[in-house]
């Protein structure tokens, strides 16, 4: 299974790590049973050589896989980035997923060094700004750590794209989740923010909680209420905000704060009608 951000669809996907260094989030099924490891540099270089044989002239973007390539020791990342620059003369951008933990162990100077070598964008999973919920879903980071990680990446000159997860607080925690997530997003003030919608996947601890009655899934319209609350209460400098992931019921892309009133009005119109035909059908989610 290959996981990458939608915006990296045209990128050369280069596995630098296998799995996720954290691998504990209760809602995540991506690397269940996968033992995390960092690939040897020689193996990575061999992959780069192979790709360069045919695509040296065409590669503009590279995405470092898998779950958390930023966790690699600085020396290895530097070596990989230098080699990418050598083999792909038209390289414009390298991207990576980052966990809060991996961003926090790097110094700002180290991030600046990676940025000079081409690491231009990092995708950080924030999920929620609700401190209790962060613990409950085993995100492995506190509110303050999420903010610090996000700000640090930006200070390192790296464009920051964060994701949050509608529905993560369940029905009972929905409002708190939305309001606190709006606050953490505002505190981080990323360049891009994406709201995905929770999908329960068999095999995850959260799915088990749901099956055994400890977690209640919000309805599609409740996910729109959350989205509206998040947007209404966020305070960005200039953020491209999307909810156009395949898991979302109402795809949208807006520039905030500029289009705040416009998008809230649009969500309100859908909420007023409560007409399921205005939403993505359940069977097409995540396809
Ligand atoms: S950090 Fe990301 S990839 Fe790793 S377990 Fe959590 S959600 Fe999954």
PDB file of C-alpha atoms and ligand atoms in Angstrom:
ATOM      1  CA  UNK A   1       0.000   0.000   0.000  1.00  0.00           C
ATOM      2  CA  UNK A   2       1.415   3.370  -1.028  1.00  0.00           C
ATOM      3  CA  UNK A   3       0.367   6.348   1.057  1.00  0.00           C
ATOM      4  CA  UNK A   4       1.213   9.840  -0.111  1.00  0.00           C
ATOM      5  CA  UNK A   5      -0.446  13.256   0.009  1.00  0.00           C
ATOM      6  CA  UNK A   6      -2.722  14.028  -2.981  1.00  0.00           C
ATOM      7  CA  UNK A   7      -0.425  16.893  -3.970  1.00  0.00           C
ATOM      8  CA  UNK A   8       2.432  14.404  -4.448  1.00  0.00           C
ATOM      9  CA  UNK A   9       0.576  12.432  -7.107  1.00  0.00           C
ATOM     10  CA  UNK A  10       3.122  13.355  -9.772  1.00  0.00           C
ATOM     11  CA  UNK A  11       6.204  12.917  -7.580  1.00  0.00           C
ATOM     12  CA  UNK A  12       8.799  10.198  -7.648  1.00  0.00           C
ATOM     13  CA  UNK A  13       8.049   8.181  -4.503  1.00  0.00           C
ATOM     14  CA  UNK A  14      11.237   7.226  -2.738  1.00  0.00           C
ATOM     15  CA  UNK A  15      11.085   4.976   0.349  1.00  0.00           C
ATOM     16  CA  UNK A  16      13.606   6.191   2.875  1.00  0.00           C
ATOM     17  CA  UNK A  17      11.997   4.515   5.859  1.00  0.00           C
ATOM     18  CA  UNK A  18       9.687   1.544   6.123  1.00  0.00           C
ATOM     19  CA  UNK A  19       6.618   2.076   8.296  1.00  0.00           C
ATOM     20  CA  UNK A  20       6.035   4.799  10.843  1.00  0.00           C
ATOM     21  CA  UNK A  21       8.339   5.511  13.777  1.00  0.00           C
ATOM     22  CA  UNK A  22       5.352   6.188  16.029  1.00  0.00           C
ATOM     23  CA  UNK A  23       2.802   3.665  14.771  1.00  0.00           C
ATOM     24  CA  UNK A  24       0.469   3.968  17.758  1.00  0.00           C
ATOM     25  CA  UNK A  25      -2.396   6.218  16.698  1.00  0.00           C
ATOM     26  CA  UNK A  26      -5.572   4.315  17.498  1.00  0.00           C
ATOM     27  CA  UNK A  27      -7.361   5.353  14.284  1.00  0.00           C
ATOM     28  CA  UNK A  28      -4.521   4.488  11.891  1.00  0.00           C
ATOM     29  CA  UNK A  29      -4.296   1.250   9.959  1.00  0.00           C
ATOM     30  CA  UNK A  30      -1.522   2.203   7.564  1.00  0.00           C
ATOM     31  CA  UNK A  31       1.398   0.368   9.104  1.00  0.00           C
ATOM     32  CA  UNK A  32      -0.247  -2.168  11.415  1.00  0.00           C
ATOM     33  CA  UNK A  33       2.224  -5.009  11.908  1.00  0.00           C
ATOM     34  CA  UNK A  34       5.005  -3.217  10.004  1.00  0.00           C
ATOM     35  CA  UNK A  35       8.221  -2.986  11.959  1.00  0.00           C
ATOM     36  CA  UNK A  36       9.700   0.479  11.538  1.00  0.00           C
ATOM     37  CA  UNK A  37      13.154   0.749  10.037  1.00  0.00           C
ATOM     38  CA  UNK A  38      15.350   3.239   8.258  1.00  0.00           C
ATOM     39  CA  UNK A  39      16.648   1.960   4.937  1.00  0.00           C
ATOM     40  CA  UNK A  40      20.395   1.829   4.382  1.00  0.00           C
ATOM     41  CA  UNK A  41      21.648   4.760   2.312  1.00  0.00           C
ATOM     42  CA  UNK A  42      23.177   2.445  -0.298  1.00  0.00           C
ATOM     43  CA  UNK A  43      19.776   0.850  -0.946  1.00  0.00           C
ATOM     44  CA  UNK A  44      18.162   4.268  -1.307  1.00  0.00           C
ATOM     45  CA  UNK A  45      20.910   5.370  -3.703  1.00  0.00           C
ATOM     46  CA  UNK A  46      20.374   2.239  -5.761  1.00  0.00           C
ATOM     47  CA  UNK A  47      16.676   3.160  -6.122  1.00  0.00           C
ATOM     48  CA  UNK A  48      17.640   6.694  -7.115  1.00  0.00           C
ATOM     49  CA  UNK A  49      20.106   5.361  -9.717  1.00  0.00           C
ATOM     50  CA  UNK A  50      17.444   3.118 -11.160  1.00  0.00           C
ATOM     51  CA  UNK A  51      14.886   5.936 -11.419  1.00  0.00           C
ATOM     52  CA  UNK A  52      17.498   8.307 -12.855  1.00  0.00           C
ATOM     53  CA  UNK A  53      18.310   5.905 -15.681  1.00  0.00           C
ATOM     54  CA  UNK A  54      14.950   6.633 -17.302  1.00  0.00           C
ATOM     55  CA  UNK A  55      13.572   9.716 -15.605  1.00  0.00           C
ATOM     56  CA  UNK A  56      16.538  11.938 -14.828  1.00  0.00           C
ATOM     57  CA  UNK A  57      15.248  14.567 -17.291  1.00  0.00           C
ATOM     58  CA  UNK A  58      11.638  14.560 -16.050  1.00  0.00           C
ATOM     59  CA  UNK A  59      11.706  14.356 -12.265  1.00  0.00           C
ATOM     60  CA  UNK A  60      10.745  17.700 -10.717  1.00  0.00           C
ATOM     61  CA  UNK A  61       9.384  16.449  -7.410  1.00  0.00           C
ATOM     62  CA  UNK A  62      10.353  13.656  -5.058  1.00  0.00           C
ATOM     63  CA  UNK A  63       8.373  12.469  -2.042  1.00  0.00           C
ATOM     64  CA  UNK A  64      10.288  10.686   0.699  1.00  0.00           C
ATOM     65  CA  UNK A  65       8.325   7.727   1.967  1.00  0.00           C
ATOM     66  CA  UNK A  66       7.031   6.136   4.170  1.00  0.00           C
ATOM     67  CA  UNK A  67       5.318   7.355   7.322  1.00  0.00           C
ATOM     68  CA  UNK A  68       8.001   9.577   8.759  1.00  0.00           C
ATOM     69  CA  UNK A  69      11.166  10.080   6.689  1.00  0.00           C
ATOM     70  CA  UNK A  70      12.132  13.146   8.713  1.00  0.00           C
ATOM     71  CA  UNK A  71      13.034  10.876  11.630  1.00  0.00           C
ATOM     72  CA  UNK A  72      16.170   9.745   9.736  1.00  0.00           C
ATOM     73  CA  UNK A  73      19.435  10.940  11.212  1.00  0.00           C
ATOM     74  CA  UNK A  74      20.490  14.289   9.732  1.00  0.00           C
ATOM     75  CA  UNK A  75      23.609  12.854   8.079  1.00  0.00           C
ATOM     76  CA  UNK A  76      21.591  10.294   6.112  1.00  0.00           C
ATOM     77  CA  UNK A  77      18.972  12.782   5.003  1.00  0.00           C
ATOM     78  CA  UNK A  78      21.673  15.186   3.857  1.00  0.00           C
ATOM     79  CA  UNK A  79      23.353  12.413   1.878  1.00  0.00           C
ATOM     80  CA  UNK A  80      20.061  11.383   0.239  1.00  0.00           C
ATOM     81  CA  UNK A  81      19.125  14.960  -0.650  1.00  0.00           C
ATOM     82  CA  UNK A  82      22.570  15.647  -2.113  1.00  0.00           C
ATOM     83  CA  UNK A  83      22.356  12.496  -4.189  1.00  0.00           C
ATOM     84  CA  UNK A  84      18.881  13.426  -5.440  1.00  0.00           C
ATOM     85  CA  UNK A  85      20.179  16.824  -6.541  1.00  0.00           C
ATOM     86  CA  UNK A  86      23.067  15.151  -8.329  1.00  0.00           C
ATOM     87  CA  UNK A  87      20.911  12.641 -10.190  1.00  0.00           C
ATOM     88  CA  UNK A  88      17.914  14.836 -11.000  1.00  0.00           C
ATOM     89  CA  UNK A  89      19.169  18.129 -12.435  1.00  0.00           C
ATOM     90  CA  UNK A  90      15.670  19.633 -12.719  1.00  0.00           C
ATOM     91  CA  UNK A  91      14.580  18.753  -9.187  1.00  0.00           C
ATOM     92  CA  UNK A  92      12.401  21.528  -7.753  1.00  0.00           C
ATOM     93  CA  UNK A  93      10.989  20.122  -4.559  1.00  0.00           C
ATOM     94  CA  UNK A  94      11.370  17.270  -2.109  1.00  0.00           C
ATOM     95  CA  UNK A  95       8.552  16.524   0.338  1.00  0.00           C
ATOM     96  CA  UNK A  96       8.148  14.312   3.387  1.00  0.00           C
ATOM     97  CA  UNK A  97       5.675  13.317   6.043  1.00  0.00           C
ATOM     98  CA  UNK A  98       6.704  14.448   9.505  1.00  0.00           C
ATOM     99  CA  UNK A  99       5.537  13.346  12.907  1.00  0.00           C
ATOM    100  CA  UNK A 100       5.641  15.903  15.726  1.00  0.00           C
ATOM    101  CA  UNK A 101       8.342  13.752  17.293  1.00  0.00           C
ATOM    102  CA  UNK A 102      10.598  13.828  14.228  1.00  0.00           C
ATOM    103  CA  UNK A 103      10.216  17.591  13.790  1.00  0.00           C
ATOM    104  CA  UNK A 104      11.029  18.148  17.453  1.00  0.00           C
ATOM    105  CA  UNK A 105      14.296  16.211  17.436  1.00  0.00           C
ATOM    106  CA  UNK A 106      15.674  18.342  14.594  1.00  0.00           C
ATOM    107  CA  UNK A 107      17.144  21.759  15.350  1.00  0.00           C
ATOM    108  CA  UNK A 108      16.027  24.755  13.314  1.00  0.00           C
ATOM    109  CA  UNK A 109      19.525  24.890  11.793  1.00  0.00           C
ATOM    110  CA  UNK A 110      19.230  21.256  10.728  1.00  0.00           C
ATOM    111  CA  UNK A 111      15.850  21.956   9.141  1.00  0.00           C
ATOM    112  CA  UNK A 112      17.337  24.964   7.349  1.00  0.00           C
ATOM    113  CA  UNK A 113      20.130  22.760   6.036  1.00  0.00           C
ATOM    114  CA  UNK A 114      17.578  20.239   4.690  1.00  0.00           C
ATOM    115  CA  UNK A 115      15.598  23.088   3.175  1.00  0.00           C
ATOM    116  CA  UNK A 116      18.691  24.434   1.375  1.00  0.00           C
ATOM    117  CA  UNK A 117      19.200  20.949  -0.065  1.00  0.00           C
ATOM    118  CA  UNK A 118      15.672  20.873  -1.476  1.00  0.00           C
ATOM    119  CA  UNK A 119      13.316  19.749   1.308  1.00  0.00           C
ATOM    120  CA  UNK A 120      10.597  22.270   0.554  1.00  0.00           C
ATOM    121  CA  UNK A 121       7.443  20.829   2.099  1.00  0.00           C
ATOM    122  CA  UNK A 122       6.527  18.734   5.151  1.00  0.00           C
ATOM    123  CA  UNK A 123       3.134  17.172   5.885  1.00  0.00           C
ATOM    124  CA  UNK A 124       2.391  17.043   9.597  1.00  0.00           C
ATOM    125  CA  UNK A 125      -0.522  15.065  11.046  1.00  0.00           C
ATOM    126  CA  UNK A 126      -2.062  17.181  13.818  1.00  0.00           C
ATOM    127  CA  UNK A 127      -5.460  15.425  13.984  1.00  0.00           C
ATOM    128  CA  UNK A 128      -6.880  17.450  16.902  1.00  0.00           C
ATOM    129  CA  UNK A 129      -6.092  20.255  19.286  1.00  0.00           C
ATOM    130  CA  UNK A 130      -7.996  18.594  22.125  1.00  0.00           C
ATOM    131  CA  UNK A 131      -5.380  17.651  24.716  1.00  0.00           C
ATOM    132  CA  UNK A 132      -7.429  14.793  26.213  1.00  0.00           C
ATOM    133  CA  UNK A 133      -8.257  13.422  22.794  1.00  0.00           C
ATOM    134  CA  UNK A 134      -4.590  13.526  21.767  1.00  0.00           C
ATOM    135  CA  UNK A 135      -3.872  11.226  24.710  1.00  0.00           C
ATOM    136  CA  UNK A 136      -6.853   9.017  24.001  1.00  0.00           C
ATOM    137  CA  UNK A 137      -5.881   8.400  20.365  1.00  0.00           C
ATOM    138  CA  UNK A 138      -2.197   7.984  21.347  1.00  0.00           C
ATOM    139  CA  UNK A 139      -0.912  10.701  19.064  1.00  0.00           C
ATOM    140  CA  UNK A 140       2.278  10.798  21.120  1.00  0.00           C
ATOM    141  CA  UNK A 141       2.376  14.588  21.316  1.00  0.00           C
ATOM    142  CA  UNK A 142       0.771  17.300  23.412  1.00  0.00           C
ATOM    143  CA  UNK A 143      -0.912  20.449  22.113  1.00  0.00           C
ATOM    144  CA  UNK A 144       2.213  22.455  22.903  1.00  0.00           C
ATOM    145  CA  UNK A 145       4.454  19.938  21.115  1.00  0.00           C
ATOM    146  CA  UNK A 146       2.263  20.024  18.008  1.00  0.00           C
ATOM    147  CA  UNK A 147       2.498  23.801  17.917  1.00  0.00           C
ATOM    148  CA  UNK A 148       6.248  23.741  18.512  1.00  0.00           C
ATOM    149  CA  UNK A 149       6.783  21.111  15.797  1.00  0.00           C
ATOM    150  CA  UNK A 150       4.747  23.073  13.257  1.00  0.00           C
ATOM    151  CA  UNK A 151       6.388  26.392  14.034  1.00  0.00           C
ATOM    152  CA  UNK A 152       9.838  24.838  13.939  1.00  0.00           C
ATOM    153  CA  UNK A 153       9.317  23.422  10.462  1.00  0.00           C
ATOM    154  CA  UNK A 154       8.187  26.834   9.265  1.00  0.00           C
ATOM    155  CA  UNK A 155      11.146  28.519  10.924  1.00  0.00           C
ATOM    156  CA  UNK A 156      13.360  26.089   9.038  1.00  0.00           C
ATOM    157  CA  UNK A 157      11.946  27.566   5.820  1.00  0.00           C
ATOM    158  CA  UNK A 158       9.898  24.447   5.031  1.00  0.00           C
ATOM    159  CA  UNK A 159       6.369  24.920   3.696  1.00  0.00           C
ATOM    160  CA  UNK A 160       3.993  23.368   6.195  1.00  0.00           C
ATOM    161  CA  UNK A 161       0.924  21.345   5.353  1.00  0.00           C
ATOM    162  CA  UNK A 162      -1.064  19.939   8.281  1.00  0.00           C
ATOM    163  CA  UNK A 163      -3.995  17.567   8.480  1.00  0.00           C
ATOM    164  CA  UNK A 164      -6.776  17.298  11.041  1.00  0.00           C
ATOM    165  CA  UNK A 165      -9.416  14.616  11.384  1.00  0.00           C
ATOM    166  CA  UNK A 166     -13.131  15.427  11.484  1.00  0.00           C
ATOM    167  CA  UNK A 167     -15.056  13.039  13.687  1.00  0.00           C
ATOM    168  CA  UNK A 168     -12.118  12.001  15.852  1.00  0.00           C
ATOM    169  CA  UNK A 169     -13.857  13.118  19.050  1.00  0.00           C
ATOM    170  CA  UNK A 170     -16.955  11.069  18.299  1.00  0.00           C
ATOM    171  CA  UNK A 171     -20.428  12.465  18.958  1.00  0.00           C
ATOM    172  CA  UNK A 172     -19.774  13.407  22.587  1.00  0.00           C
ATOM    173  CA  UNK A 173     -16.471  15.150  21.952  1.00  0.00           C
ATOM    174  CA  UNK A 174     -17.406  16.721  18.630  1.00  0.00           C
ATOM    175  CA  UNK A 175     -17.708  20.366  19.682  1.00  0.00           C
ATOM    176  CA  UNK A 176     -14.602  20.399  21.877  1.00  0.00           C
ATOM    177  CA  UNK A 177     -12.607  18.682  19.143  1.00  0.00           C
ATOM    178  CA  UNK A 178     -13.696  21.245  16.558  1.00  0.00           C
ATOM    179  CA  UNK A 179     -13.045  24.292  18.746  1.00  0.00           C
ATOM    180  CA  UNK A 180      -9.689  23.134  20.060  1.00  0.00           C
ATOM    181  CA  UNK A 181      -8.585  22.056  16.607  1.00  0.00           C
ATOM    182  CA  UNK A 182      -9.421  25.534  15.321  1.00  0.00           C
ATOM    183  CA  UNK A 183      -7.174  26.865  18.079  1.00  0.00           C
ATOM    184  CA  UNK A 184      -4.234  24.578  17.372  1.00  0.00           C
ATOM    185  CA  UNK A 185      -4.486  25.351  13.661  1.00  0.00           C
ATOM    186  CA  UNK A 186      -4.457  29.062  14.435  1.00  0.00           C
ATOM    187  CA  UNK A 187      -1.471  28.673  16.760  1.00  0.00           C
ATOM    188  CA  UNK A 188       0.490  26.725  14.151  1.00  0.00           C
ATOM    189  CA  UNK A 189      -0.710  28.964  11.308  1.00  0.00           C
ATOM    190  CA  UNK A 190       0.317  26.566   8.496  1.00  0.00           C
ATOM    191  CA  UNK A 191       0.592  27.325   4.790  1.00  0.00           C
ATOM    192  CA  UNK A 192      -1.826  24.488   3.988  1.00  0.00           C
ATOM    193  CA  UNK A 193      -4.383  22.722   6.169  1.00  0.00           C
ATOM    194  CA  UNK A 194      -6.443  19.714   5.195  1.00  0.00           C
ATOM    195  CA  UNK A 195      -9.460  18.382   7.073  1.00  0.00           C
ATOM    196  CA  UNK A 196     -10.013  14.687   6.449  1.00  0.00           C
ATOM    197  CA  UNK A 197     -12.997  12.751   7.793  1.00  0.00           C
ATOM    198  CA  UNK A 198     -12.527   9.769  10.072  1.00  0.00           C
ATOM    199  CA  UNK A 199     -13.123   6.358   8.533  1.00  0.00           C
ATOM    200  CA  UNK A 200     -13.098   3.443  10.926  1.00  0.00           C
ATOM    201  CA  UNK A 201     -10.883   0.660   9.691  1.00  0.00           C
ATOM    202  CA  UNK A 202     -11.177  -2.905  11.019  1.00  0.00           C
ATOM    203  CA  UNK A 203      -8.075  -3.904  12.930  1.00  0.00           C
ATOM    204  CA  UNK A 204      -7.562  -0.501  14.536  1.00  0.00           C
ATOM    205  CA  UNK A 205      -8.162   0.065  18.259  1.00  0.00           C
ATOM    206  CA  UNK A 206     -10.683   2.820  17.471  1.00  0.00           C
ATOM    207  CA  UNK A 207     -12.729   0.472  15.321  1.00  0.00           C
ATOM    208  CA  UNK A 208     -12.778  -1.961  18.241  1.00  0.00           C
ATOM    209  CA  UNK A 209     -13.965   0.829  20.564  1.00  0.00           C
ATOM    210  CA  UNK A 210     -16.776   1.593  18.132  1.00  0.00           C
ATOM    211  CA  UNK A 211     -17.809  -2.060  17.822  1.00  0.00           C
ATOM    212  CA  UNK A 212     -17.876  -2.424  21.591  1.00  0.00           C
ATOM    213  CA  UNK A 213     -19.864   0.768  22.100  1.00  0.00           C
ATOM    214  CA  UNK A 214     -17.123   2.981  23.533  1.00  0.00           C
ATOM    215  CA  UNK A 215     -16.996   5.307  20.527  1.00  0.00           C
ATOM    216  CA  UNK A 216     -19.843   6.819  18.519  1.00  0.00           C
ATOM    217  CA  UNK A 217     -19.324   7.900  14.954  1.00  0.00           C
ATOM    218  CA  UNK A 218     -20.610  11.321  13.908  1.00  0.00           C
ATOM    219  CA  UNK A 219     -23.046  11.589  11.015  1.00  0.00           C
ATOM    220  CA  UNK A 220     -22.097  13.172   7.668  1.00  0.00           C
ATOM    221  CA  UNK A 221     -23.919  16.386   8.613  1.00  0.00           C
ATOM    222  CA  UNK A 222     -22.249  16.456  12.021  1.00  0.00           C
ATOM    223  CA  UNK A 223     -18.922  16.330  10.185  1.00  0.00           C
ATOM    224  CA  UNK A 224     -20.012  19.481   8.345  1.00  0.00           C
ATOM    225  CA  UNK A 225     -20.932  21.133  11.658  1.00  0.00           C
ATOM    226  CA  UNK A 226     -17.402  20.372  12.857  1.00  0.00           C
ATOM    227  CA  UNK A 227     -15.893  21.693   9.668  1.00  0.00           C
ATOM    228  CA  UNK A 228     -17.892  24.887   9.984  1.00  0.00           C
ATOM    229  CA  UNK A 229     -16.869  25.371  13.636  1.00  0.00           C
ATOM    230  CA  UNK A 230     -13.202  24.831  12.749  1.00  0.00           C
ATOM    231  CA  UNK A 231     -13.269  27.325   9.918  1.00  0.00           C
ATOM    232  CA  UNK A 232     -15.336  29.865  11.867  1.00  0.00           C
ATOM    233  CA  UNK A 233     -13.004  29.792  14.850  1.00  0.00           C
ATOM    234  CA  UNK A 234      -9.680  29.581  13.035  1.00  0.00           C
ATOM    235  CA  UNK A 235      -7.461  32.555  12.617  1.00  0.00           C
ATOM    236  CA  UNK A 236      -4.914  32.119   9.826  1.00  0.00           C
ATOM    237  CA  UNK A 237      -2.522  34.566   8.257  1.00  0.00           C
ATOM    238  CA  UNK A 238      -2.827  33.026   4.809  1.00  0.00           C
ATOM    239  CA  UNK A 239      -3.762  29.376   4.568  1.00  0.00           C
ATOM    240  CA  UNK A 240      -4.988  27.232   1.720  1.00  0.00           C
ATOM    241  CA  UNK A 241      -7.594  25.127   3.497  1.00  0.00           C
ATOM    242  CA  UNK A 242      -8.978  21.995   1.906  1.00  0.00           C
ATOM    243  CA  UNK A 243     -11.483  19.301   2.736  1.00  0.00           C
ATOM    244  CA  UNK A 244     -11.239  17.562  -0.590  1.00  0.00           C
ATOM    245  CA  UNK A 245      -9.841  14.224   0.533  1.00  0.00           C
ATOM    246  CA  UNK A 246     -11.716  11.133  -0.648  1.00  0.00           C
ATOM    247  CA  UNK A 247     -12.972  10.672   2.928  1.00  0.00           C
ATOM    248  CA  UNK A 248     -14.797  14.032   2.987  1.00  0.00           C
ATOM    249  CA  UNK A 249     -18.524  14.351   2.393  1.00  0.00           C
ATOM    250  CA  UNK A 250     -18.391  17.887   1.016  1.00  0.00           C
ATOM    251  CA  UNK A 251     -15.254  18.630  -0.978  1.00  0.00           C
ATOM    252  CA  UNK A 252     -13.991  22.185  -0.644  1.00  0.00           C
ATOM    253  CA  UNK A 253     -10.867  24.274  -1.231  1.00  0.00           C
ATOM    254  CA  UNK A 254     -10.643  27.803   0.088  1.00  0.00           C
ATOM    255  CA  UNK A 255      -8.116  30.469   0.910  1.00  0.00           C
ATOM    256  CA  UNK A 256      -8.454  31.601   4.546  1.00  0.00           C
ATOM    257  CA  UNK A 257      -9.134  34.068   5.965  1.00  0.00           C
ATOM    258  CA  UNK A 258     -10.164  35.615   2.625  1.00  0.00           C
ATOM    259  CA  UNK A 259     -12.986  33.216   1.799  1.00  0.00           C
ATOM    260  CA  UNK A 260     -14.177  32.487   5.337  1.00  0.00           C
ATOM    261  CA  UNK A 261     -17.619  34.129   5.045  1.00  0.00           C
ATOM    262  CA  UNK A 262     -18.200  32.584   1.644  1.00  0.00           C
ATOM    263  CA  UNK A 263     -17.402  29.011   2.716  1.00  0.00           C
ATOM    264  CA  UNK A 264     -19.395  29.233   5.941  1.00  0.00           C
ATOM    265  CA  UNK A 265     -22.389  30.404   3.958  1.00  0.00           C
ATOM    266  CA  UNK A 266     -21.975  27.460   1.612  1.00  0.00           C
ATOM    267  CA  UNK A 267     -21.781  24.940   4.481  1.00  0.00           C
ATOM    268  CA  UNK A 268     -24.820  26.580   6.097  1.00  0.00           C
ATOM    269  CA  UNK A 269     -26.810  26.147   2.905  1.00  0.00           C
ATOM    270  CA  UNK A 270     -26.016  22.410   2.848  1.00  0.00           C
ATOM    271  CA  UNK A 271     -26.763  22.057   6.557  1.00  0.00           C
ATOM    272  CA  UNK A 272     -30.109  23.803   6.170  1.00  0.00           C
ATOM    273  CA  UNK A 273     -31.251  21.326   3.534  1.00  0.00           C
ATOM    274  CA  UNK A 274     -29.833  18.165   5.159  1.00  0.00           C
ATOM    275  CA  UNK A 275     -30.162  16.512   1.765  1.00  0.00           C
ATOM    276  CA  UNK A 276     -27.851  13.491   1.445  1.00  0.00           C
ATOM    277  CA  UNK A 277     -27.764  13.849  -2.331  1.00  0.00           C
ATOM    278  CA  UNK A 278     -25.658  17.008  -1.819  1.00  0.00           C
ATOM    279  CA  UNK A 279     -22.893  14.929  -0.220  1.00  0.00           C
ATOM    280  CA  UNK A 280     -20.407  12.401  -1.525  1.00  0.00           C
ATOM    281  CA  UNK A 281     -22.151   8.987  -1.387  1.00  0.00           C
ATOM    282  CA  UNK A 282     -20.835   6.735   1.349  1.00  0.00           C
ATOM    283  CA  UNK A 283     -19.764   3.995  -1.071  1.00  0.00           C
ATOM    284  CA  UNK A 284     -17.427   6.362  -2.952  1.00  0.00           C
ATOM    285  CA  UNK A 285     -15.573   7.555   0.147  1.00  0.00           C
ATOM    286  CA  UNK A 286     -11.858   6.833   0.052  1.00  0.00           C
ATOM    287  CA  UNK A 287     -12.087   5.406  -3.448  1.00  0.00           C
TER     288      UNK A 287
HETATM  289  S1  LIG B   1       1.908   9.103  13.053  1.00  0.00           S
HETATM  290 FE1  LIG B   1       0.689   8.957  11.154  1.00  0.00          FE
HETATM  291  S2  LIG B   1       1.349   7.066  10.130  1.00  0.00           S
HETATM  292 FE2  LIG B   1       2.098   6.999  12.249  1.00  0.00          FE
HETATM  293  S3  LIG B   1       0.530   5.877  13.369  1.00  0.00           S
HETATM  294 FE3  LIG B   1       0.027   8.035  13.597  1.00  0.00          FE
HETATM  295  S4  LIG B   1      -1.370   8.505  11.889  1.00  0.00           S
HETATM  296 FE4  LIG B   1      -0.376   6.506  11.417  1.00  0.00          FE
END
